């Protein structure tokens, strides 16, 4: 009965605002700014402090807002589905807390959309007094939303339409006489976003991107070209306790070996070599896992002039590149020499040093250079997706494609995966030149790939197929059999270049990650670290339970994934960069204890590390509830068939694949540990608790037997219903696979133990009531 109780987003916002406050609930709390782009109206309110205590800000509170405002019967690109920005609770107030999330329903995957980025936009927004911005409604024309100290303006963005990342920022700097990062921050889309390219993101700087899930397309669907924060925000007054603990946090970060020796020197590409040595680099659309050492991070040395960083971050992990004749390289050269990396799996690799020289003379070798010969990046993800995944092995080619992707506003993970998928279809003859307009999609064909990126942003020719990203089959671009080679989970291409057939904890993480096949939700990176693996007591203490030391064992891996999910969800929600969060790169980085100390100072109430660990679980619990509403079930917490059916064909772990039975058992243990039922959603007790905090309403309904979607014979209705008949409608909406049973006329309703024999419409219901469906014919 889809659509039987359609409520407009404006009505939902009215109801939500009634539960919110007119003034901050603690001194540094920012407002939620609701922006109606169609009517050009705004209003702001403050979230109750209980939401912060249960879900924190940033990603956590974004999920609460989406949970309240989403109509799951509406398409992701419907302007009634809001796009929500949220800065972390500690963004701008803690070293490396630079982050904020954009959240919505994803037009690319089958899950919700949630993407994190740093640079300057989140800190500027928060400093200006806004924790969240909720955007909805179709603007009558392309719009630039300008937010300054005392005004919010809806400006005509028509002059910026058709501009890509660099040109959009330059034009706005020129027209408003300001400089990005100095006295302006900008979240904007490119032509790819305007054209609703499903693998396009929202750009927050030269390279910074809210990448995953198609945020660029979603923002384009509202006709919103950019959000500009104008004016340098004042420094927030900082309590001395906060400052004192910030010093400790800063020191923890800068004294951590992997940060000091690798991340600060060459950036994330240092991760390429450990995956390569393990024989675990996703290559040629994961048909194999071995690739060349020509993309090890030191091959970028001669083109690396220095590093860039996000708002007040002490790390500056962002490796720049300059291949032009004027460009100076050499930053971080030799930084990785002698570092053992993953050498325990192949000792000879520790000493490999490439001493690469500058040989670049323009991409065609003819001495011609252009704006794509310098830029910011690449990250490890881009090296993997535009190297081994599509058959390229030259560092210069990867650098140039990275710079093009940044300007076009494309998510390198999804775009690279969409191209490698197309290349495998080409290899197998499933598509040919008649599909590609003559473009040769042989592996490693650089010219085709560069051309295809520009065509994708414009949706021209075969670019229109790549622009449909993981949805190309549903949109009629490929035949059904193409799905056999699509490397996605929940419809989202994998972010990480690491092929997870060896590391079973990585594999579990990718399958249960709430936004789809993405490593940033829960990757147990330390599984690749032999020193941690070999120290059993330390490992057990780190994860709060026994996790097998062997990377390819299934035993106890659910414990490590659970702990990472909790910690990373908290990290996102306070705004901490993942690279500097405990368990992602190192066991010594800032953790929930550090965040708790800072939050306690901020809100003037005690906060403990254990409480925050529970908050991390709550955030992922609410995300599972959102995905359930979007139709996802336990069967969607899985992996691409290739990883179950085909073994790794090289390296020290040759022969490894995922055993279906072992995987299902590991997943079941993960569900039990998390508190999820066998459908992958919070059990009724936990659901009730989360619902009360998120929507302020929860009625638990006991069922006479397990139903599809409610395997435990109980379900919680968490949208306000005022009568038994409304509850019946809500049940049908929440359990679309159980209509036959729910329509059974012999099932009566009891409320708090009392049978409702007639007048269900008039029988009022309140949050907290206990309802049962009871068959009236005994044995029936
Ligand atoms: S570590 Fe790198 S990505 Fe993270 S906040 Fe610092 S500069 Fe930005």
Tab-separated table of N, CA, C and O and ligand atoms in Angstrom, residues 96-99 118-119 207 253 259 263 308-318 379 576-580, ligand 1:
chain	number	residue	atom	x	y	z
A	96	UNK	N	42.301	17.940	13.855
A	96	UNK	CA	41.860	16.982	12.831
A	96	UNK	C	40.352	16.753	12.808
A	96	UNK	O	39.877	15.910	12.038
A	97	UNK	N	39.608	17.455	13.650
A	97	UNK	CA	38.142	17.380	13.570
A	97	UNK	C	37.708	18.433	12.547
A	97	UNK	O	37.386	19.560	12.895
A	98	UNK	N	37.744	18.019	11.282
A	98	UNK	CA	37.483	18.958	10.187
A	98	UNK	C	36.231	18.566	9.422
A	98	UNK	O	35.897	19.206	8.442
A	99	UNK	N	35.550	17.541	9.881
A	99	UNK	CA	34.647	16.845	8.971
A	99	UNK	C	33.166	17.155	9.144
A	99	UNK	O	32.710	17.552	10.219
A	118	UNK	N	36.288	16.796	4.555
A	118	UNK	CA	36.867	17.796	5.462
A	118	UNK	C	37.048	19.125	4.761
A	118	UNK	O	36.104	19.809	4.431
A	119	UNK	N	38.293	19.476	4.520
A	119	UNK	CA	38.654	20.792	3.980
A	119	UNK	C	38.115	21.879	4.920
A	119	UNK	O	38.262	21.750	6.134
A	207	UNK	N	40.177	19.234	-4.167
A	207	UNK	CA	40.065	17.784	-4.266
A	207	UNK	C	39.020	17.201	-3.313
A	207	UNK	O	38.475	16.138	-3.547
A	253	UNK	N	48.390	12.342	17.811
A	253	UNK	CA	48.330	12.220	16.348
A	253	UNK	C	49.727	12.350	15.751
A	253	UNK	O	50.181	11.482	14.996
A	259	UNK	N	51.569	8.054	10.982
A	259	UNK	CA	51.204	9.419	10.611
A	259	UNK	C	52.478	10.209	10.275
A	259	UNK	O	52.577	10.864	9.243
A	263	UNK	N	51.908	9.071	6.382
A	263	UNK	CA	50.786	9.920	5.967
A	263	UNK	C	51.219	11.371	5.727
A	263	UNK	O	50.809	12.012	4.755
A	308	UNK	N	49.145	19.327	1.372
A	308	UNK	CA	48.109	20.286	1.746
A	308	UNK	C	47.329	19.684	2.911
A	308	UNK	O	47.470	18.492	3.219
A	309	UNK	N	46.505	20.521	3.556
A	309	UNK	CA	45.751	20.003	4.690
A	309	UNK	C	44.396	20.664	4.839
A	309	UNK	O	44.108	21.683	4.216
A	310	UNK	N	43.565	20.051	5.684
A	310	UNK	CA	42.241	20.603	5.974
A	310	UNK	C	42.358	21.591	7.145
A	310	UNK	O	43.427	21.744	7.734
A	311	UNK	N	41.237	22.171	7.482
A	311	UNK	CA	41.149	23.222	8.497
A	311	UNK	C	41.936	22.880	9.773
A	311	UNK	O	41.551	21.961	10.511
A	312	UNK	N	43.004	23.588	9.972
A	312	UNK	CA	43.820	23.463	11.191
A	312	UNK	C	44.248	22.045	11.535
A	312	UNK	O	44.439	21.732	12.720
A	313	UNK	N	44.376	21.199	10.545
A	313	UNK	CA	44.819	19.830	10.842
A	313	UNK	C	46.339	19.787	10.947
A	313	UNK	O	47.019	20.302	10.057
A	314	UNK	N	46.857	19.174	11.988
A	314	UNK	CA	48.313	19.133	12.143
A	314	UNK	C	49.000	18.114	11.227
A	314	UNK	O	50.227	18.044	11.207
A	315	UNK	N	48.205	17.335	10.463
A	315	UNK	CA	48.827	16.264	9.693
A	315	UNK	C	49.227	16.703	8.284
A	315	UNK	O	50.327	16.461	7.815
A	316	UNK	N	48.337	17.389	7.607
A	316	UNK	CA	48.602	17.749	6.205
A	316	UNK	C	48.968	16.499	5.403
A	316	UNK	O	50.091	16.329	4.970
A	317	UNK	N	47.970	15.645	5.193
A	317	UNK	CA	48.239	14.361	4.539
A	317	UNK	C	48.018	14.426	3.049
A	317	UNK	O	48.136	13.431	2.364
A	318	UNK	N	47.628	15.603	2.546
A	318	UNK	CA	47.153	15.633	1.159
A	318	UNK	C	48.286	15.919	0.191
A	318	UNK	O	48.696	17.074	-0.003
A	379	UNK	N	44.654	10.045	-3.749
A	379	UNK	CA	44.545	9.157	-2.595
A	379	UNK	C	44.774	7.719	-3.091
A	379	UNK	O	44.685	7.422	-4.288
A	576	UNK	N	35.818	13.918	13.577
A	576	UNK	CA	37.221	13.536	13.502
A	576	UNK	C	37.534	12.861	12.168
A	576	UNK	O	36.768	12.009	11.714
A	577	UNK	N	38.651	13.239	11.563
A	577	UNK	CA	39.075	12.589	10.324
A	577	UNK	C	39.389	11.122	10.612
A	577	UNK	O	40.030	10.798	11.609
A	578	UNK	N	38.954	10.242	9.713
A	578	UNK	CA	39.153	8.816	9.932
A	578	UNK	C	40.639	8.465	10.051
A	578	UNK	O	41.011	7.571	10.809
A	579	UNK	N	41.472	9.169	9.285
A	579	UNK	CA	42.900	8.824	9.295
A	579	UNK	C	43.500	8.967	10.694
A	579	UNK	O	44.510	8.347	10.994
A	580	UNK	N	42.902	9.815	11.522
A	580	UNK	CA	43.458	10.052	12.851
A	580	UNK	C	42.582	9.494	13.961
A	580	UNK	O	42.615	9.966	15.101
B	1	LIG	S1	44.562	13.915	8.088
B	1	LIG	FE1	44.476	14.688	5.975
B	1	LIG	S2	42.340	14.381	5.276
B	1	LIG	FE2	42.412	14.176	7.516
B	1	LIG	S3	41.857	16.221	8.263
B	1	LIG	FE3	44.100	16.102	8.174
B	1	LIG	S4	44.675	16.893	6.177
B	1	LIG	FE4	42.481	16.458	6.106
